[in-house]
Protein backbone atom coordinates (compact mmCIF):
# COMPACT_ATOMS: atom_id res chain seq x y z
CA UNK A 1 0.00 0.00 0.00
CA UNK A 2 2.34 2.73 -1.19
CA UNK A 3 -0.08 5.60 -1.75
CA UNK A 4 -1.28 7.66 1.21
CA UNK A 5 -3.88 10.39 1.20
CA UNK A 6 -3.20 12.62 4.18
CA UNK A 7 -6.68 13.92 4.82
CA UNK A 8 -9.13 14.39 7.65
CA UNK A 9 -12.81 15.19 8.12
CA UNK A 10 -11.66 17.72 10.74
CA UNK A 11 -11.45 20.26 7.89
CA UNK A 12 -15.26 20.27 7.83
CA UNK A 13 -14.98 22.48 10.93
CA UNK A 14 -12.11 24.52 9.53
CA UNK A 15 -13.70 26.58 6.79
CA UNK A 16 -13.09 30.28 6.12
CA UNK A 17 -15.86 32.75 6.87
CA UNK A 18 -18.81 33.35 4.55
CA UNK A 19 -18.19 35.02 1.16
CA UNK A 20 -14.56 33.96 1.21
CA UNK A 21 -13.40 31.75 -1.71
CA UNK A 22 -12.14 29.18 0.83
CA UNK A 23 -15.48 28.74 2.60
CA UNK A 24 -16.14 25.71 0.35
CA UNK A 25 -15.57 22.10 1.44
CA UNK A 26 -12.44 20.78 -0.21
CA UNK A 27 -10.71 17.98 1.69
CA UNK A 28 -13.91 16.48 3.08
CA UNK A 29 -15.55 16.65 -0.36
CA UNK A 30 -12.56 14.91 -1.92
CA UNK A 31 -12.73 12.19 0.73
CA UNK A 32 -16.48 11.73 0.32
CA UNK A 33 -16.16 11.63 -3.45
CA UNK A 34 -13.28 9.14 -3.51
CA UNK A 35 -15.14 6.89 -1.07
CA UNK A 36 -18.34 7.08 -3.12
CA UNK A 37 -16.34 6.18 -6.23
CA UNK A 38 -14.68 3.30 -4.36
CA UNK A 39 -11.32 4.82 -5.25
CA UNK A 40 -9.82 4.85 -1.77
CA UNK A 41 -9.58 2.34 1.06
CA UNK A 42 -9.59 3.43 4.71
CA UNK A 43 -6.10 1.99 5.10
CA UNK A 44 -4.83 4.43 2.46
CA UNK A 45 -6.00 7.48 4.42
CA UNK A 46 -3.78 9.01 7.08
CA UNK A 47 -5.41 11.59 9.38
CA UNK A 48 -2.31 13.81 9.49
CA UNK A 49 -1.14 15.62 12.59
CA UNK A 50 -0.65 19.11 13.96
CA UNK A 51 2.67 20.84 13.35
CA UNK A 52 4.66 21.50 16.53
CA UNK A 53 5.81 24.92 17.72
CA UNK A 54 9.41 23.90 17.11
CA UNK A 55 8.67 22.91 13.51
CA UNK A 56 6.79 26.16 12.82
CA UNK A 57 9.65 28.24 14.20
CA UNK A 58 11.98 26.88 11.56
CA UNK A 59 10.18 29.31 9.24
CA UNK A 60 7.79 31.57 11.16
CA UNK A 61 8.60 34.06 13.91
CA UNK A 62 7.54 33.28 17.47
CA UNK A 63 5.58 36.53 17.89
CA UNK A 64 3.52 35.81 14.79
CA UNK A 65 2.75 32.22 15.82
CA UNK A 66 1.77 33.40 19.30
CA UNK A 67 -0.53 36.02 17.76
CA UNK A 68 -2.28 33.33 15.68
CA UNK A 69 -2.74 31.12 18.74
CA UNK A 70 -3.99 34.03 20.82
CA UNK A 71 -6.47 35.12 18.15
CA UNK A 72 -7.85 31.58 18.01
CA UNK A 73 -8.23 31.37 21.80
CA UNK A 74 -9.98 34.72 22.08
CA UNK A 75 -11.97 34.58 18.82
CA UNK A 76 -10.80 38.11 18.16
CA UNK A 77 -7.87 39.95 16.61
CA UNK A 78 -6.22 42.89 18.35
CA UNK A 79 -6.08 45.91 16.00
CA UNK A 80 -2.29 46.00 16.30
CA UNK A 81 -2.10 42.37 15.11
CA UNK A 82 -4.41 43.07 12.21
CA UNK A 83 -2.03 45.81 11.13
CA UNK A 84 1.19 43.98 11.89
CA UNK A 85 0.32 40.44 10.87
CA UNK A 86 -2.47 40.94 8.33
CA UNK A 87 -4.80 38.56 10.20
CA UNK A 88 -8.52 39.20 10.71
CA UNK A 89 -8.80 40.95 7.35
CA UNK A 90 -11.24 40.41 4.48
CA UNK A 91 -8.56 38.40 2.69
CA UNK A 92 -7.25 36.48 5.73
CA UNK A 93 -10.25 36.34 8.05
CA UNK A 94 -10.33 34.88 11.54
CA UNK A 95 -12.12 31.53 11.63
CA UNK A 96 -11.36 28.06 13.03
CA UNK A 97 -9.28 27.58 9.85
CA UNK A 98 -6.88 30.35 10.83
CA UNK A 99 -4.96 28.54 13.55
CA UNK A 100 -6.41 25.06 14.03
CA UNK A 101 -6.92 24.41 10.31
CA UNK A 102 -3.49 25.78 9.36
CA UNK A 103 -1.78 23.84 12.13
CA UNK A 104 -3.31 20.58 10.87
CA UNK A 105 -2.67 21.42 7.21
CA UNK A 106 0.98 22.16 7.96
CA UNK A 107 1.46 19.10 10.17
CA UNK A 108 -0.13 17.06 7.39
CA UNK A 109 2.45 18.27 4.88
CA UNK A 110 5.13 17.28 7.38
CA UNK A 111 3.36 13.92 7.74
CA UNK A 112 3.25 13.56 3.95
CA UNK A 113 7.01 14.12 3.88
CA UNK A 114 7.53 11.59 6.71
CA UNK A 115 5.42 9.03 4.86
CA UNK A 116 7.38 9.70 1.69
CA UNK A 117 10.62 9.03 3.55
CA UNK A 118 9.12 5.72 4.73
CA UNK A 119 8.55 4.74 1.11
CA UNK A 120 4.99 5.93 0.49
CA UNK A 121 3.71 8.28 -2.18
CA UNK A 122 1.72 10.85 -0.26
CA UNK A 123 -0.65 13.67 -1.08
CA UNK A 124 -1.82 16.30 1.40
CA UNK A 125 -4.62 18.21 -0.38
CA UNK A 126 -4.87 20.73 2.49
CA UNK A 127 -1.28 21.87 1.97
CA UNK A 128 0.35 24.23 -0.48
CA UNK A 129 -0.29 27.51 1.36
CA UNK A 130 2.55 29.25 -0.42
CA UNK A 131 1.81 32.94 0.32
CA UNK A 132 2.31 33.02 4.12
CA UNK A 133 5.39 35.05 5.11
CA UNK A 134 7.40 34.33 8.26
CA UNK A 135 5.53 37.01 10.20
CA UNK A 136 2.61 37.97 7.98
CA UNK A 137 -0.50 36.24 6.64
CA UNK A 138 -0.99 36.77 2.92
CA UNK A 139 -3.33 35.56 0.16
CA UNK A 140 -5.52 33.26 2.33
CA UNK A 141 -2.40 31.64 3.84
CA UNK A 142 -1.44 31.81 7.53
CA UNK A 143 1.16 29.07 7.86
CA UNK A 144 3.50 28.27 5.01
CA UNK A 145 3.47 24.46 5.03
CA UNK A 146 5.69 24.09 1.93
CA UNK A 147 8.45 26.15 3.57
CA UNK A 148 8.05 24.49 6.98
CA UNK A 149 8.33 21.10 5.24
CA UNK A 150 11.37 22.16 3.21
CA UNK A 151 12.97 23.32 6.46
CA UNK A 152 12.33 19.90 7.99
CA UNK A 153 13.89 18.17 4.98
CA UNK A 154 16.93 20.45 5.21
CA UNK A 155 17.30 19.61 8.90
CA UNK A 156 17.16 15.92 8.00
CA UNK A 157 20.16 16.47 5.74
CA UNK A 158 18.65 16.83 2.27
CA UNK A 159 21.03 18.98 0.25
CA UNK A 160 19.09 19.54 -2.95
CA UNK A 161 15.36 20.18 -2.69
CA UNK A 162 13.16 21.08 -5.63
CA UNK A 163 9.88 22.96 -5.17
CA UNK A 164 7.52 23.11 -8.16
CA UNK A 165 4.36 25.18 -7.95
CA UNK A 166 1.53 24.76 -10.48
CA UNK A 167 -0.96 27.04 -8.71
CA UNK A 168 -2.29 29.89 -10.86
CA UNK A 169 -0.80 32.33 -8.31
CA UNK A 170 2.90 32.89 -7.81
CA UNK A 171 4.47 31.40 -4.65
CA UNK A 172 5.85 34.74 -3.44
CA UNK A 173 6.68 33.76 0.15
CA UNK A 174 8.40 30.50 -0.80
CA UNK A 175 10.43 32.29 -3.47
CA UNK A 176 11.50 35.02 -1.03
CA UNK A 177 12.64 32.62 1.66
CA UNK A 178 14.90 30.61 -0.65
CA UNK A 179 15.93 33.38 -3.03
CA UNK A 180 19.55 33.34 -1.84
CA UNK A 181 19.72 29.59 -1.31
CA UNK A 182 21.31 27.21 -3.81
CA UNK A 183 20.01 24.12 -2.02
CA UNK A 184 16.35 24.84 -2.81
CA UNK A 185 15.30 25.32 -6.43
CA UNK A 186 11.94 27.08 -6.73
CA UNK A 187 10.03 26.84 -10.01
CA UNK A 188 6.60 28.38 -10.49
CA UNK A 189 4.23 28.67 -13.44
CA UNK A 190 1.55 31.25 -12.75
CA UNK A 191 -0.59 34.08 -14.02
CA UNK A 192 1.59 37.07 -14.70
CA UNK A 193 1.84 39.50 -11.77
CA UNK A 194 1.02 42.17 -14.37
CA UNK A 195 -2.63 41.19 -13.98
CA UNK A 196 -2.92 38.77 -11.04
CA UNK A 197 -2.18 38.39 -7.35
CA UNK A 198 0.41 38.79 -5.81
CA UNK A 199 1.09 41.56 -8.38
CA UNK A 200 4.60 42.31 -7.07
CA UNK A 201 6.48 39.04 -7.52
CA UNK A 202 6.78 36.25 -10.06
CA UNK A 203 8.43 38.07 -12.95
CA UNK A 204 10.65 36.28 -15.45
CA UNK A 205 13.78 38.19 -14.45
CA UNK A 206 13.60 36.93 -10.83
CA UNK A 207 16.22 34.19 -11.05
CA UNK A 208 17.53 34.15 -7.45
CA UNK A 209 20.40 36.15 -6.00
CA UNK A 210 23.89 35.71 -4.53
CA UNK A 211 24.45 31.99 -3.89
CA UNK A 212 20.90 31.31 -5.05
CA UNK A 213 21.34 32.91 -8.48
CA UNK A 214 19.99 30.54 -11.12
CA UNK A 215 17.98 28.51 -8.58
CA UNK A 216 14.70 30.35 -8.96
CA UNK A 217 12.62 30.13 -12.12
CA UNK A 218 9.37 31.90 -12.93
CA UNK A 219 7.04 31.44 -15.88
CA UNK A 220 4.53 34.32 -15.71
CA UNK A 221 1.86 33.58 -18.30
CA UNK A 222 -0.88 35.65 -19.96
CA UNK A 223 -4.62 35.18 -19.65
CA UNK A 224 -6.31 32.36 -21.55
CA UNK A 225 -3.60 29.71 -21.16
CA UNK A 226 -4.60 26.33 -22.61
CA UNK A 227 -3.25 22.85 -21.91
CA UNK A 228 -0.92 23.09 -24.92
CA UNK A 229 0.70 26.27 -23.68
CA UNK A 230 0.90 25.21 -20.05
CA UNK A 231 2.49 21.87 -20.88
CA UNK A 232 4.98 23.44 -23.27
CA UNK A 233 6.11 25.84 -20.52
CA UNK A 234 6.30 23.03 -17.99
CA UNK A 235 8.35 20.89 -20.37
CA UNK A 236 10.79 23.79 -20.93
CA UNK A 237 11.03 24.50 -17.19
CA UNK A 238 11.81 20.86 -16.45
CA UNK A 239 14.60 20.91 -19.06
CA UNK A 240 16.10 24.07 -17.52
CA UNK A 241 16.00 22.60 -14.00
CA UNK A 242 17.54 19.32 -15.15
CA UNK A 243 20.52 21.15 -16.60
CA UNK A 244 21.54 22.68 -13.27
CA UNK A 245 19.90 20.77 -10.44
CA UNK A 246 19.68 17.11 -9.45
CA UNK A 247 17.12 17.08 -6.63
CA UNK A 248 17.34 14.57 -3.77
CA UNK A 249 13.65 15.17 -3.17
CA UNK A 250 10.92 17.42 -4.56
CA UNK A 251 7.63 18.93 -3.44
CA UNK A 252 4.89 19.65 -5.95
CA UNK A 253 2.18 22.21 -5.19
CA UNK A 254 -0.99 21.22 -7.05
CA UNK A 255 -3.27 24.24 -6.85
CA UNK A 256 -6.16 23.67 -9.27
CA UNK A 257 -7.16 27.29 -9.78
CA UNK A 258 -5.78 27.28 -13.32
CA UNK A 259 -8.68 25.06 -14.41
CA UNK A 260 -11.13 26.76 -16.75
CA UNK A 261 -14.03 26.42 -14.30
CA UNK A 262 -12.17 28.21 -11.52
CA UNK A 263 -13.29 31.81 -11.09
CA UNK A 264 -10.07 33.02 -9.43
CA UNK A 265 -7.94 32.66 -12.52
CA UNK A 266 -8.13 33.59 -16.18
CA UNK A 267 -6.74 30.31 -17.48
CA UNK A 268 -8.42 27.59 -19.45
CA UNK A 269 -6.78 24.35 -18.31
CA UNK A 270 -8.70 21.10 -18.47
CA UNK A 271 -8.25 18.45 -15.81
CA UNK A 272 -6.70 16.31 -18.57
CA UNK A 273 -3.96 18.97 -18.88
CA UNK A 274 -3.61 19.13 -15.11
CA UNK A 275 -3.15 15.36 -14.91
CA UNK A 276 -0.71 15.42 -17.82
CA UNK A 277 1.33 18.10 -16.01
CA UNK A 278 1.41 15.91 -12.91
CA UNK A 279 2.57 12.92 -14.96
CA UNK A 280 5.29 14.99 -16.66
CA UNK A 281 6.74 16.08 -13.31
CA UNK A 282 6.71 12.47 -12.07
CA UNK A 283 8.30 11.22 -15.25
CA UNK A 284 11.07 13.80 -14.93
CA UNK A 285 11.80 13.53 -11.19
CA UNK A 286 10.17 10.31 -9.96
CA UNK A 287 7.90 10.20 -6.91
CA UNK A 288 7.66 13.30 -4.75
CA UNK A 289 5.74 14.91 -1.93
CA UNK A 290 2.42 16.19 -3.21
CA UNK A 291 0.59 19.16 -1.76
CA UNK A 292 -2.71 20.84 -2.59
CA UNK A 293 -3.00 24.58 -3.06
CA UNK A 294 -5.60 26.96 -4.43
CA UNK A 295 -8.77 25.75 -6.08
CA UNK A 296 -12.10 27.50 -5.64
CA UNK A 297 -14.53 25.51 -7.72
CA UNK A 298 -15.30 22.61 -5.38
CA UNK A 299 -16.29 20.17 -8.11
CA UNK A 300 -13.50 21.03 -10.56
CA UNK A 301 -11.03 20.70 -7.69
CA UNK A 302 -12.44 17.37 -6.51
CA UNK A 303 -12.26 15.93 -10.00
CA UNK A 304 -8.69 17.12 -10.60
CA UNK A 305 -7.35 15.93 -7.26
CA UNK A 306 -9.17 12.61 -7.76
CA UNK A 307 -7.18 12.16 -10.97
CA UNK A 308 -3.97 12.85 -9.07
CA UNK A 309 -5.02 10.28 -6.49
CA UNK A 310 -5.80 7.67 -9.17
CA UNK A 311 -2.37 8.25 -10.67
CA UNK A 312 -0.54 8.00 -7.34
CA UNK A 313 -2.43 4.94 -6.20
CA UNK A 314 -2.14 3.15 -9.53
CA UNK A 315 -5.87 3.11 -10.27
CA UNK A 316 -7.43 3.42 -13.70
CA UNK A 317 -9.43 6.62 -14.12
CA UNK A 318 -13.10 5.53 -14.21
CA UNK A 319 -14.98 6.57 -17.33
CA UNK A 320 -18.29 7.18 -15.58
CA UNK A 321 -19.33 8.41 -12.15
CA UNK A 322 -21.15 6.13 -9.75
CA UNK A 323 -24.58 7.37 -8.71
CA UNK A 324 -23.40 7.78 -5.11
CA UNK A 325 -20.49 9.95 -6.26
CA UNK A 326 -22.76 12.12 -8.40
CA UNK A 327 -24.90 12.67 -5.33
CA UNK A 328 -21.86 13.76 -3.32
CA UNK A 329 -21.10 16.41 -5.97
CA UNK A 330 -24.73 17.49 -6.27
CA UNK A 331 -24.90 17.96 -2.51
CA UNK A 332 -22.30 20.74 -2.54
CA UNK A 333 -25.01 23.37 -2.85
CA UNK A 334 -22.61 26.01 -4.05
CA UNK A 335 -24.37 29.15 -5.18
CA UNK A 336 -21.79 30.01 -7.90
CA UNK A 337 -22.40 26.71 -9.67
CA UNK A 338 -24.29 26.79 -12.91
CA UNK A 339 -25.69 23.30 -12.96
CA UNK A 340 -26.78 23.22 -16.58
CA UNK A 341 -23.43 24.45 -17.90
CA UNK A 342 -21.54 22.09 -15.70
CA UNK A 343 -23.62 18.94 -16.15
CA UNK A 344 -20.65 17.08 -17.72
CA UNK A 345 -18.99 17.28 -14.34
CA UNK A 346 -21.56 14.92 -12.94
CA UNK A 347 -21.05 12.33 -15.65
CA UNK A 348 -17.34 11.95 -16.30
CA UNK A 349 -14.10 12.39 -14.40
CA UNK A 350 -11.61 13.14 -17.15
CA UNK A 351 -12.18 16.08 -19.52
CA UNK A 352 -10.99 16.40 -23.09
CA UNK A 353 -7.72 18.27 -23.65
CA UNK A 354 -8.12 22.02 -24.30
CA UNK A 355 -5.64 22.48 -27.09
CA UNK A 356 -4.62 25.53 -29.04
CA UNK A 357 -1.67 27.14 -30.78
CA UNK A 358 1.21 28.42 -28.68
CA UNK A 359 1.21 32.22 -28.65
CA UNK A 360 4.37 34.10 -29.57
CA UNK A 361 4.67 35.62 -26.08
CA UNK A 362 4.68 32.15 -24.55
CA UNK A 363 7.29 30.92 -27.02
CA UNK A 364 9.48 33.88 -26.08
CA UNK A 365 9.16 32.97 -22.38
CA UNK A 366 10.30 29.44 -23.28
CA UNK A 367 13.26 30.82 -25.23
CA UNK A 368 14.33 33.28 -22.49
N1 LIG B 1 -7.61 36.62 -7.34
C1 LIG B 1 -8.09 36.85 -6.34
C2 LIG B 1 -8.59 37.17 -5.07
N2 LIG B 1 -9.89 37.07 -4.66
C3 LIG B 1 -9.86 37.48 -3.37
C4 LIG B 1 -10.98 37.52 -2.44
C5 LIG B 1 -12.28 37.39 -2.93
C6 LIG B 1 -13.33 37.39 -2.03
C7 LIG B 1 -13.06 37.52 -0.67
F1 LIG B 1 -14.06 37.51 0.21
C8 LIG B 1 -11.78 37.63 -0.19
C9 LIG B 1 -10.74 37.63 -1.08
N3 LIG B 1 -8.61 37.78 -3.02
C10 LIG B 1 -7.82 37.58 -4.05
C11 LIG B 1 -6.34 37.76 -4.07
C12 LIG B 1 -5.64 36.68 -3.27
C13 LIG B 1 -5.59 35.37 -3.98
C14 LIG B 1 -4.96 34.31 -3.11
C15 LIG B 1 -4.78 33.00 -3.82
C16 LIG B 1 -4.31 31.92 -2.90
C17 LIG B 1 -3.71 30.72 -3.61
O1 LIG B 1 -4.64 30.15 -4.50
O2 LIG B 1 -2.58 31.04 -4.36
C18 LIG B 1 -3.23 29.63 -2.63
C19 LIG B 1 -4.13 29.20 -1.57
N4 LIG B 1 -6.05 39.05 -3.50
C20 LIG B 1 -6.02 40.16 -4.23
O3 LIG B 1 -6.20 40.15 -5.44
C21 LIG B 1 -5.78 41.45 -3.46
C22 LIG B 1 -6.76 42.43 -3.38
C23 LIG B 1 -5.60 42.70 -4.13
C24 LIG B 1 -8.07 42.22 -4.06
C25 LIG B 1 -9.07 41.56 -3.11
N5 LIG B 1 -9.24 42.38 -1.87
C26 LIG B 1 -10.17 41.73 -0.98
C27 LIG B 1 -7.93 42.61 -1.19
C28 LIG B 1 -6.93 43.23 -2.14
ZN1 LIG C 1 -3.92 30.19 -6.37
Short mmCIF file of N, CA and C and ligand atoms in Angstrom, two decimals, residues 19-22 90-91 128-131 139-141 167 169 197 199 253 257 264 293-296, ligand 1:
data_model
loop_
_atom_site.label_atom_id
_atom_site.label_comp_id
_atom_site.label_asym_id
_atom_site.label_seq_id
_atom_site.Cartn_x
_atom_site.Cartn_y
_atom_site.Cartn_z
N UNK A 19 -18.60 34.18 2.30
CA UNK A 19 -18.19 35.02 1.16
C UNK A 19 -16.73 34.81 0.74
N UNK A 20 -15.97 34.16 1.59
CA UNK A 20 -14.56 33.96 1.21
C UNK A 20 -14.45 32.79 0.23
N UNK A 21 -13.54 32.88 -0.76
CA UNK A 21 -13.40 31.75 -1.71
C UNK A 21 -13.09 30.41 -1.03
N UNK A 22 -12.48 30.46 0.15
CA UNK A 22 -12.14 29.18 0.83
C UNK A 22 -13.19 28.74 1.85
N UNK A 90 -10.30 40.97 5.45
CA UNK A 90 -11.24 40.41 4.48
C UNK A 90 -10.59 39.21 3.75
N UNK A 91 -9.33 39.40 3.44
CA UNK A 91 -8.56 38.40 2.69
C UNK A 91 -8.15 37.20 3.58
N UNK A 128 0.06 23.35 0.66
CA UNK A 128 0.35 24.23 -0.48
C UNK A 128 0.05 25.69 -0.24
N UNK A 129 0.07 26.12 1.04
CA UNK A 129 -0.29 27.51 1.36
C UNK A 129 0.94 28.41 1.22
N UNK A 130 1.24 28.68 -0.03
CA UNK A 130 2.55 29.25 -0.42
C UNK A 130 2.73 30.75 -0.24
N UNK A 131 1.67 31.47 0.20
CA UNK A 131 1.81 32.94 0.32
C UNK A 131 2.18 33.41 1.72
N UNK A 139 -2.64 36.36 1.17
CA UNK A 139 -3.33 35.56 0.16
C UNK A 139 -3.94 34.27 0.69
N UNK A 140 -4.77 34.38 1.72
CA UNK A 140 -5.52 33.26 2.33
C UNK A 140 -4.63 32.31 3.14
N UNK A 141 -3.33 32.59 3.22
CA UNK A 141 -2.40 31.64 3.84
C UNK A 141 -1.86 32.21 5.17
N UNK A 167 0.17 26.17 -9.05
CA UNK A 167 -0.96 27.04 -8.71
C UNK A 167 -0.98 28.23 -9.68
N UNK A 169 -1.40 31.15 -8.95
CA UNK A 169 -0.80 32.33 -8.31
C UNK A 169 0.66 32.05 -7.94
N UNK A 197 -2.81 38.49 -8.67
CA UNK A 197 -2.18 38.39 -7.35
C UNK A 197 -0.97 37.47 -7.45
N UNK A 199 0.84 40.29 -7.68
CA UNK A 199 1.09 41.56 -8.38
C UNK A 199 2.54 42.06 -8.32
N UNK A 253 3.41 21.54 -5.63
CA UNK A 253 2.18 22.21 -5.19
C UNK A 253 1.17 22.11 -6.32
N UNK A 257 -6.42 26.09 -9.36
CA UNK A 257 -7.16 27.29 -9.78
C UNK A 257 -6.86 27.73 -11.22
N UNK A 264 -11.16 32.17 -9.92
CA UNK A 264 -10.07 33.02 -9.43
C UNK A 264 -8.90 33.13 -10.41
N UNK A 293 -3.25 23.18 -2.73
CA UNK A 293 -3.00 24.58 -3.06
C UNK A 293 -4.33 25.26 -3.28
N UNK A 294 -4.34 26.29 -4.13
CA UNK A 294 -5.60 26.96 -4.43
C UNK A 294 -6.54 26.04 -5.18
N UNK A 295 -7.75 26.55 -5.40
CA UNK A 295 -8.77 25.75 -6.08
C UNK A 295 -10.09 26.14 -5.44
N UNK A 296 -10.93 26.82 -6.22
CA UNK A 296 -12.10 27.50 -5.64
C UNK A 296 -13.42 27.04 -6.25
N1 LIG B 1 -7.61 36.62 -7.34
C1 LIG B 1 -8.09 36.85 -6.34
C2 LIG B 1 -8.59 37.17 -5.07
N2 LIG B 1 -9.89 37.07 -4.66
C3 LIG B 1 -9.86 37.48 -3.37
C4 LIG B 1 -10.98 37.52 -2.44
C5 LIG B 1 -12.28 37.39 -2.93
C6 LIG B 1 -13.33 37.39 -2.03
C7 LIG B 1 -13.06 37.52 -0.67
F1 LIG B 1 -14.06 37.51 0.21
C8 LIG B 1 -11.78 37.63 -0.19
C9 LIG B 1 -10.74 37.63 -1.08
N3 LIG B 1 -8.61 37.78 -3.02
C10 LIG B 1 -7.82 37.58 -4.05
C11 LIG B 1 -6.34 37.76 -4.07
C12 LIG B 1 -5.64 36.68 -3.27
C13 LIG B 1 -5.59 35.37 -3.98
C14 LIG B 1 -4.96 34.31 -3.11
C15 LIG B 1 -4.78 33.00 -3.82
C16 LIG B 1 -4.31 31.92 -2.90
C17 LIG B 1 -3.71 30.72 -3.61
O1 LIG B 1 -4.64 30.15 -4.50
O2 LIG B 1 -2.58 31.04 -4.36
C18 LIG B 1 -3.23 29.63 -2.63
C19 LIG B 1 -4.13 29.20 -1.57
N4 LIG B 1 -6.05 39.05 -3.50
C20 LIG B 1 -6.02 40.16 -4.23
O3 LIG B 1 -6.20 40.15 -5.44
C21 LIG B 1 -5.78 41.45 -3.46
C22 LIG B 1 -6.76 42.43 -3.38
C23 LIG B 1 -5.60 42.70 -4.13
C24 LIG B 1 -8.07 42.22 -4.06
C25 LIG B 1 -9.07 41.56 -3.11
N5 LIG B 1 -9.24 42.38 -1.87
C26 LIG B 1 -10.17 41.73 -0.98
C27 LIG B 1 -7.93 42.61 -1.19
C28 LIG B 1 -6.93 43.23 -2.14
#
